Coordinates of C-alpha atoms and ligand atoms in Angstrom, one line a residue:
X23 CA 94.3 102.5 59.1
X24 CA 96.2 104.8 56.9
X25 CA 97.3 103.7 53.0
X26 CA 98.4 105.2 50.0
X27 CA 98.1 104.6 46.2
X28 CA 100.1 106.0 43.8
X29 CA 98.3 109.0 41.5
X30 CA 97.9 108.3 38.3
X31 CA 98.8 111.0 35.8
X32 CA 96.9 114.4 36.1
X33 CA 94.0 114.2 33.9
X34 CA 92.3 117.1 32.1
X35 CA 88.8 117.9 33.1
X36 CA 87.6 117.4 29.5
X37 CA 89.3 113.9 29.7
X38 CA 87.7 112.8 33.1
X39 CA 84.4 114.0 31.8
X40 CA 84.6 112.3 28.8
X41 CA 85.6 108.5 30.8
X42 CA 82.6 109.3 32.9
X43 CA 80.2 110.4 29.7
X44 CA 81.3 107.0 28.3
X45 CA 80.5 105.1 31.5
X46 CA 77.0 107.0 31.9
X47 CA 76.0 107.4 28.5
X48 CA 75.0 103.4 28.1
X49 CA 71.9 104.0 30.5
X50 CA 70.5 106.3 27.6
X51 CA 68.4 102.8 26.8
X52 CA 66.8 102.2 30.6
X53 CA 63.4 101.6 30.8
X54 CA 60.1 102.9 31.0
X55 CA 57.2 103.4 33.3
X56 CA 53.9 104.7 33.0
X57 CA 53.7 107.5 35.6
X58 CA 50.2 109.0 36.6
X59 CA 49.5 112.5 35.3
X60 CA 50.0 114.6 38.3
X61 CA 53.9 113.7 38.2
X62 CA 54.4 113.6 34.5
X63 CA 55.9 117.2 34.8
X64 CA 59.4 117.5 33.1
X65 CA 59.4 113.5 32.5
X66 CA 60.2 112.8 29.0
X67 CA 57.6 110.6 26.8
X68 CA 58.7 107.1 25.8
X69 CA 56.4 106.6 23.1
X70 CA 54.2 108.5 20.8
X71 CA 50.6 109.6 22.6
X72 CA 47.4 109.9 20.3
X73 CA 44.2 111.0 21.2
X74 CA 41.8 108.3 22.6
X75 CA 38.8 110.8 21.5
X76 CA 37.7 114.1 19.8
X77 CA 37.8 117.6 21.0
X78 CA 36.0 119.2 21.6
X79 CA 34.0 116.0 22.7
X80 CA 30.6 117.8 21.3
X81 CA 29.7 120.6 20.0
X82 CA 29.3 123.5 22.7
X83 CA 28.8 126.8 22.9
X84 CA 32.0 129.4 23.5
X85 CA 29.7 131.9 25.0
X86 CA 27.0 132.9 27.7
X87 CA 23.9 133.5 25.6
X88 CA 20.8 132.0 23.8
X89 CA 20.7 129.1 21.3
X90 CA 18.6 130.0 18.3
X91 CA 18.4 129.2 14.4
X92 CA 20.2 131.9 12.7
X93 CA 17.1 132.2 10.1
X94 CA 14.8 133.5 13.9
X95 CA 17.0 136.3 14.2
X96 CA 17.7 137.6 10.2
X97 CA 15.7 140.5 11.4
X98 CA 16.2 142.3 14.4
X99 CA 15.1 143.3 17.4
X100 CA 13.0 140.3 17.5
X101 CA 11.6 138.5 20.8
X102 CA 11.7 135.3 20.9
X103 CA 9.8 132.5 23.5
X104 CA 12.7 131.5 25.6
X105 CA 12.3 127.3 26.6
X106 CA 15.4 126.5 29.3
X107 CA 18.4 126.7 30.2
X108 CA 21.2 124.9 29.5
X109 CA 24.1 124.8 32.1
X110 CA 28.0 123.6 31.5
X111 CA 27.6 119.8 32.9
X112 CA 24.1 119.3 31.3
X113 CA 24.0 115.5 30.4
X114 CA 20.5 115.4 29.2
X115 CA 19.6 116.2 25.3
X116 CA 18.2 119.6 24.7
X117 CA 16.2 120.3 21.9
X118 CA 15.4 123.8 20.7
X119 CA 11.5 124.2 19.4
X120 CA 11.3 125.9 16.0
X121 CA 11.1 129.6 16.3
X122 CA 12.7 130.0 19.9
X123 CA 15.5 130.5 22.1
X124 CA 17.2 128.6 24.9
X125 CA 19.8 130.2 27.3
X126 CA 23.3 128.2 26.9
X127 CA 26.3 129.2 29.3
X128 CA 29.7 128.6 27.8
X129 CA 30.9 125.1 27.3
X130 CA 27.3 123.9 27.5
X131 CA 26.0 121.2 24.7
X132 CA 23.7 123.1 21.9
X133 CA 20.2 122.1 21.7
X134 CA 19.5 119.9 19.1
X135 CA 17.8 122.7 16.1
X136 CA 20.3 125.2 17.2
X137 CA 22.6 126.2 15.0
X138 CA 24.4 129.6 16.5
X139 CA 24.8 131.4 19.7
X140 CA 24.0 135.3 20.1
X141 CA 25.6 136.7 23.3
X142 CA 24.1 137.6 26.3
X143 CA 25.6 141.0 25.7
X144 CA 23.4 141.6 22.7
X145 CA 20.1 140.6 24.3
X146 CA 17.3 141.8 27.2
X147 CA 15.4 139.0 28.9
X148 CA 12.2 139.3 31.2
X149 CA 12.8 135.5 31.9
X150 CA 10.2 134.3 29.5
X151 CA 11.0 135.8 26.5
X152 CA 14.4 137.2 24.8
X153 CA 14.4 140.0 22.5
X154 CA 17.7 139.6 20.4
X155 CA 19.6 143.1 19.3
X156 CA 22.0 141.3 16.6
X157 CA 21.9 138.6 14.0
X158 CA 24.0 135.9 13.5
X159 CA 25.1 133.6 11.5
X160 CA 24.8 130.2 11.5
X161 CA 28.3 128.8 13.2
X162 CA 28.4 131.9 15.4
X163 CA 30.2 131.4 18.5
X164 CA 29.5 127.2 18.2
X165 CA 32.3 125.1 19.0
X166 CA 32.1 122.2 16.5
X167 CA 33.2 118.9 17.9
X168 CA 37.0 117.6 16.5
X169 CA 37.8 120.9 15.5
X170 CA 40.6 120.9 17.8
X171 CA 41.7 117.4 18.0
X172 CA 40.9 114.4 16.5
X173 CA 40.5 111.0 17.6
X174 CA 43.6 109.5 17.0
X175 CA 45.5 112.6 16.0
X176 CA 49.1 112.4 17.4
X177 CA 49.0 114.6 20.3
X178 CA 53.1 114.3 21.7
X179 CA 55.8 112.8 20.0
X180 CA 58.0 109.9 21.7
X181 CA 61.0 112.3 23.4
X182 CA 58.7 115.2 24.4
X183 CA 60.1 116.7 27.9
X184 CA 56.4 117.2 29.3
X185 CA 55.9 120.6 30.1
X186 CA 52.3 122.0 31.6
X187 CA 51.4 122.7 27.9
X188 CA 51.6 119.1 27.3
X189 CA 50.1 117.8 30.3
X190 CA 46.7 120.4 29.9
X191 CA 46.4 118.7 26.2
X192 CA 47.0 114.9 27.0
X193 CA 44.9 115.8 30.4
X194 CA 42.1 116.8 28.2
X195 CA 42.0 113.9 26.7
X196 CA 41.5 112.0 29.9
X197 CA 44.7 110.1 29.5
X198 CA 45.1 108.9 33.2
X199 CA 48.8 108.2 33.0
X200 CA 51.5 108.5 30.5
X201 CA 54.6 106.3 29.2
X202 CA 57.8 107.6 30.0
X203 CA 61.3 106.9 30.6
X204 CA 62.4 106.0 33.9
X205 CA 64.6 108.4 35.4
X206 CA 68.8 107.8 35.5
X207 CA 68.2 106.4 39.7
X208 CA 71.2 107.8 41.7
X209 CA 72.4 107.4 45.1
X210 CA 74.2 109.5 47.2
X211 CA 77.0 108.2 49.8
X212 CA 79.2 111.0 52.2
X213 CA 81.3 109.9 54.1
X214 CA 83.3 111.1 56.9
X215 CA 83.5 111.0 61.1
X216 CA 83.2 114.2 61.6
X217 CA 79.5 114.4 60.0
X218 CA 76.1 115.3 61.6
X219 CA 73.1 115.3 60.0
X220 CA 71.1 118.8 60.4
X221 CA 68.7 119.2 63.6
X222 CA 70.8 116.8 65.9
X223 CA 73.5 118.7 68.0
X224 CA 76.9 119.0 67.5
X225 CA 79.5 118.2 69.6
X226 CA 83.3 119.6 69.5
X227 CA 84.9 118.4 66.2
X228 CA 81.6 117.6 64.3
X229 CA 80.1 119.6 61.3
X230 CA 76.6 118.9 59.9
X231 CA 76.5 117.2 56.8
X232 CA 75.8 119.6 53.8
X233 CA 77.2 117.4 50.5
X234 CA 74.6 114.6 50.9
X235 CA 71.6 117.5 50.3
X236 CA 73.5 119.5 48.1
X237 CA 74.1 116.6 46.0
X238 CA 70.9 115.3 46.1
X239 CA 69.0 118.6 44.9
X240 CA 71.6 119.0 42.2
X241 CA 71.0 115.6 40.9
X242 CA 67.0 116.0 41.5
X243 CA 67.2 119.6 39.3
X244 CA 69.6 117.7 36.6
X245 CA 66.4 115.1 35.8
X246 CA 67.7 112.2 38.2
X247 CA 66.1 110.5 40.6
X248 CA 67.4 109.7 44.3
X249 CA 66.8 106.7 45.4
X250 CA 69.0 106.7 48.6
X251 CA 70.9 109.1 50.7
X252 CA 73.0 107.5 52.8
X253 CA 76.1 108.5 55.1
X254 CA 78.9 106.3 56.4
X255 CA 81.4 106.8 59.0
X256 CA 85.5 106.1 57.6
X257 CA 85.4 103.0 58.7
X258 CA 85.4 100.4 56.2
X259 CA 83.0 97.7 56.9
X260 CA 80.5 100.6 57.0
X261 CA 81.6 101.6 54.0
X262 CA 81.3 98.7 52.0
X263 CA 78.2 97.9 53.5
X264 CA 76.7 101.3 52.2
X265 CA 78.4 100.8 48.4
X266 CA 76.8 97.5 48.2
X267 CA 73.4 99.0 48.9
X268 CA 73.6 101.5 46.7
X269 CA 74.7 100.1 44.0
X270 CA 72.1 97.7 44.4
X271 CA 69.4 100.3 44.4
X272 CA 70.7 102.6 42.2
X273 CA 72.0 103.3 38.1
X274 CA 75.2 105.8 39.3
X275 CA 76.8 106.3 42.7
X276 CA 78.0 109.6 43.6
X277 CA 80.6 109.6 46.7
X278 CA 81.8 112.6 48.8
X279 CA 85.0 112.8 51.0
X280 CA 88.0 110.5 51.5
X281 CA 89.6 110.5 48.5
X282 CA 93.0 112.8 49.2
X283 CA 95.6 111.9 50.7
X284 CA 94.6 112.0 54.7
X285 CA 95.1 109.2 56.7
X286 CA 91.3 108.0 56.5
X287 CA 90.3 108.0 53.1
X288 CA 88.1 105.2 53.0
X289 CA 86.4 106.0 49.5
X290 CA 89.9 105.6 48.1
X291 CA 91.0 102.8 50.4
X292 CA 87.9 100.7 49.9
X293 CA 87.2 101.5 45.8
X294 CA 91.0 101.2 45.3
X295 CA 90.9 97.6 45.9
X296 CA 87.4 97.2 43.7
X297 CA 89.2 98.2 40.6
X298 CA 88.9 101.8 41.4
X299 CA 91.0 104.6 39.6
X300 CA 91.7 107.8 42.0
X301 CA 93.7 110.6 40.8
X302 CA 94.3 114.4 40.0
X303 CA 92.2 116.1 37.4
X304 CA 93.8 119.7 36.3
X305 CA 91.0 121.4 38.1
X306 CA 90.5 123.2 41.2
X307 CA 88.5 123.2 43.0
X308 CA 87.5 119.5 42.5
X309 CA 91.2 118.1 42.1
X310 CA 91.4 114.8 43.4
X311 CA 89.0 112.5 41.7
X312 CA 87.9 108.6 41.5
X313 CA 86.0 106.5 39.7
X314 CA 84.9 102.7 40.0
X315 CA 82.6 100.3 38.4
X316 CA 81.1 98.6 41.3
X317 CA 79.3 95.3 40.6
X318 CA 78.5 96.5 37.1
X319 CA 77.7 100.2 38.7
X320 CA 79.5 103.5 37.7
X321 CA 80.7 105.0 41.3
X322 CA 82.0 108.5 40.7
X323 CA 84.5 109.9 43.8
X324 CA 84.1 113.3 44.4
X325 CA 86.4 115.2 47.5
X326 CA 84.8 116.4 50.2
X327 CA 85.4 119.9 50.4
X328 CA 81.5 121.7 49.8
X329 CA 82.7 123.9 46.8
X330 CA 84.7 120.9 45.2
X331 CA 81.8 118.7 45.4
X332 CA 79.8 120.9 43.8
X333 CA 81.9 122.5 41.4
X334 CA 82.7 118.3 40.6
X335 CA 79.2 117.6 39.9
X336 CA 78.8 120.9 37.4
X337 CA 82.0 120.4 35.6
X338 CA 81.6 116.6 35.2
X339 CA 78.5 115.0 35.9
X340 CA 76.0 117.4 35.1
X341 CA 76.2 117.3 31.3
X342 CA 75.6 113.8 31.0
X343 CA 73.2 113.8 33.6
X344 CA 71.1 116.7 31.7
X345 CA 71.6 114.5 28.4
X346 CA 70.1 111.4 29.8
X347 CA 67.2 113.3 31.0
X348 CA 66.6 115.5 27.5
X349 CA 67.0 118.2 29.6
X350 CA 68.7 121.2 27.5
X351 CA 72.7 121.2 27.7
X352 CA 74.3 124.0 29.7
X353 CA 76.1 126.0 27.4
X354 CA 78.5 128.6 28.2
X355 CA 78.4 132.5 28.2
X356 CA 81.2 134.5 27.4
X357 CA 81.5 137.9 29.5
X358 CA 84.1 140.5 30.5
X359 CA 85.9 140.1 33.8
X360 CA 85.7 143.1 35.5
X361 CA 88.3 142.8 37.8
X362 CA 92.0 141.2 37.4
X363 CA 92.6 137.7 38.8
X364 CA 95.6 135.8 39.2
X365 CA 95.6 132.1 38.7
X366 CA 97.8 129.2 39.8
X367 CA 99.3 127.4 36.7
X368 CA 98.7 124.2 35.4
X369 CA 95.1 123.6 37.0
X370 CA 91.9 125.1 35.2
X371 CA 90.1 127.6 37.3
X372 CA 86.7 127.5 38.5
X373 CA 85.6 130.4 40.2
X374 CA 82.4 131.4 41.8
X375 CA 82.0 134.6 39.9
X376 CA 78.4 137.3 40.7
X377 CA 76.8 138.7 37.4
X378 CA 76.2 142.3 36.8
X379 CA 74.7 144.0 33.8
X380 CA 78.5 144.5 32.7
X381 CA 80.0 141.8 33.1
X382 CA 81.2 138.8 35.4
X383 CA 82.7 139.8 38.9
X384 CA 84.7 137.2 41.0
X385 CA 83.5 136.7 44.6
X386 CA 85.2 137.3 47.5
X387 CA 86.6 133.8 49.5
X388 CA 87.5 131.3 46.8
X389 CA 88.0 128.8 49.7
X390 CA 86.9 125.3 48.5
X391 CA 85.2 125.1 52.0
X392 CA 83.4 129.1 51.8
X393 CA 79.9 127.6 51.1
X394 CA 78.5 131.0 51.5
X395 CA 80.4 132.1 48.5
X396 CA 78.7 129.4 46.7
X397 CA 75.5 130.2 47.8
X398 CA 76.4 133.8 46.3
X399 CA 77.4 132.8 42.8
X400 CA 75.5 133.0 40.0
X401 CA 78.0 131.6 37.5
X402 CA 81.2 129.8 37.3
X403 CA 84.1 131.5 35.6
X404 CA 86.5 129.4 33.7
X405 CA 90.0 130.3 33.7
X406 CA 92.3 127.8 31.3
X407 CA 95.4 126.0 32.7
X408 CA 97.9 127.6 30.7
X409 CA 96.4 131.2 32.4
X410 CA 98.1 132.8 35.4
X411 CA 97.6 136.5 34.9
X412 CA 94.1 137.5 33.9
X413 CA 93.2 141.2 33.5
X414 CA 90.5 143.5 34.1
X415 CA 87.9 143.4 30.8
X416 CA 89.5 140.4 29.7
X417 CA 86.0 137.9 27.7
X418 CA 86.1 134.9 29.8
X419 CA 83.9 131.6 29.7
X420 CA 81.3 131.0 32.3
X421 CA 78.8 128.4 33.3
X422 CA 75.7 129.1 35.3
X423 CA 75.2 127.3 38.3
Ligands
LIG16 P1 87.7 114.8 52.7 O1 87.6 114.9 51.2 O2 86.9 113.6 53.3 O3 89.1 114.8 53.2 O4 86.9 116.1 53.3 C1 87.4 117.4 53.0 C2 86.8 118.4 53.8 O5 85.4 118.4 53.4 C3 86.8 118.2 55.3 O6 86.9 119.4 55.9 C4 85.5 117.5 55.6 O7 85.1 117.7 56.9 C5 84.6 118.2 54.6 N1 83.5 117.4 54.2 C6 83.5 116.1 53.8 N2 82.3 115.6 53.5 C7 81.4 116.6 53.8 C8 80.0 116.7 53.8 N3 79.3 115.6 53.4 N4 79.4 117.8 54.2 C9 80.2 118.9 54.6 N5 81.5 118.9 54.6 C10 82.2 117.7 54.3
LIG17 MG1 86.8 112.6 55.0

């Protein structure tokens, strides 16, 4: 079944963005979850965390060596009666007679009478005595308790993006799980006949499925989560079937393929008659473009070509997406070009471009389809509209992929 829809006017990239920055920004206020400490990485906080107790816990000592009073060793050498051990883990109470030593490894509780540590480096023990080479002072290499955190002291702030610093200090705290926001859940639909997933065989015609992973990871890497990954054929039923599901699972849909002009563009068929608003945004790759609320869901239409799906999700989704997430904003770089290009009028330019200590070279195969020039890039180089002829050494904007 073949129809067509009038195009709306050509759009500016920084226009479409904007429409879909409105549409997305609302789920800034989703909700929270407590998540358990070993997947708190790069989740943000939802609340302020305080310490449930002190740190250190008790007082301990920071090196391998012997307990004494600092007044036993004021005069040195000196051999003193050495009375136990004290290991890291020791839960019983130690108490140091008057006048002696006991051995303490680091992180081990001090005896009770003990008020400094000398290091094992400055003694010689026969195993019942210690003769100590150095003095000390009382406090020497003791580790009071709360010196480093206090019960109740605000440890993370409400908005933190955990990274393993802040995980070591809320983990040794013994926090078991932390309250952060959920993530932005997104689903993933491609679409098209001619699709195969990877590690089934092709047969003549087909091509394996690469925009429903590539989508996916770049979603994952921009803070979101995926809740589904789905695939439909062109037809419609199957379509609709798959939209419904998503956008019952999911915050944002994110569509590949049929929204051109073909004669099976069932993204653009199907959304056209939910409301949905396809057109041309003054980009390329990436040109034709849609976008649909679906049952109170944001559905963004991206074509199917590889390069344009990805190149759609960098130029408009991504920004957002990082936002939502507290993830730091992609800025761009401004380098030379170091080679000439020429560039079609009217659309902006974004070309897979290689980094080199001078500047920014553009690859090879600017196909929309050359994946492998993709894969290559390191940046993005972003040529205005209203440029056609771009020299050599001329400062362009890039974006890193
Ligand atoms: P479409 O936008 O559906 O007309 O697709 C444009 C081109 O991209 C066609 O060559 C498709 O075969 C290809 N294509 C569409 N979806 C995918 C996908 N998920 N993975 C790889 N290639 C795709
Ligand atoms: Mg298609």
């Amino acid at each position: 079944m073949s129809s067509r829809h009038a195009l709306a006017p050509v759009r500016s990239v920084d226009d479409h963005r904007q429409r879909i920055e409105d549409l997305l920004r609302p789920l800034a206020a989703r909700a929270t979850e407590a998540v358990p400490m070993d997947r708190a990485l790069g989740r943000r906080l939802s609340a302020d965390v305080y310490s449930p107790l002190d740190l250190p816990v008790f007082r301990n000592s920071s090196m391998d060596g012997y307990a004494v009073r600092a007044e036993s060793v004021a005069i040195v050498p000196v051999t003193l009666p050495l009375s136990g051990v004290v290991a890291a883990g020791n839960t019983g109470a130690a108490t140091l007679p008057a006048g002696g030593a006991m051995k303490v490894m680091t992180g081990a509780p001090i005896p009770a009478g003990a008020d400094c540590v000398v290091p094992v480096e400055h003694t010689q023990s026969d195993g019942a005595t210690v003769t100590i080479e150095r003095s000390r002072a009382a406090g020497d290499f003791v580790r009071e308790a709360g010196t480093d955190v206090r019960t109740g002291q605000l440890l993370a702030a409400a908005g933190t993006l955990l990274k393993p610093r802040h995980i070591a200090a809320l983990a040794a705290v013994g926090l078991p799980e932390l309250p952060v926001y959920r993530r932005v859940r997104a689903a993933v639909i491609t679409t098209g006949d001619e699709l195969v997933q990877a590690g089934l065989r092709l047969l003549p015609g087909q091509i394996y499925n690469s925009n429903g992973l590539a989508l996916a990871a770049a979603l994952t890497e921009n803070g979101a989560e995926v809740v589904s990954l789905a695939h439909s054929t062109d037809d419609h039923r199957e379509f609709r079937r798959r939209l419904h599901e998503a956008v019952t699972a999911a915050d944002v849909v994110f569509t590949s393929g049929g929204v051109s002009m073909g004669d099976f563009e069932v993204v653009k068929e199907v959304l056209s008659g939910l409301g949905g608003e396809f057109g041309h945004v003054a980009m390329q790759p990436g040109g034709p473009q849609g976008i649909t609320v679906v049952e109170g869901t944001p559905v963004l239409n991206f074509p199917g070509n590889p390069v344009s799906t990805m190149v759609s999700f960098d130029m408009l989704a991504r920004p957002i997406l990082r936002e939502l997430s507290g993830l730091p904003a992609i800025t761009s770089t401004e380098l030379p070009l170091l080679a000439a290009l020429h560039s079609p009028a009217g659309k902006r330019q974004l070309l897979r471009g290689k980094l080199t200590p001078e500047g920014v070279e553009p690859l090879a195969g600017q196909g929309s389809h050359l994946i492998a020039t993709m894969a290559q890039a390191d940046v993005l180089i972003d040529i205005p509209a209203a440029d056609t002829e771009v020299p050599a050494g001329t400062v362009v904007r890039t974006w890193s992929l």
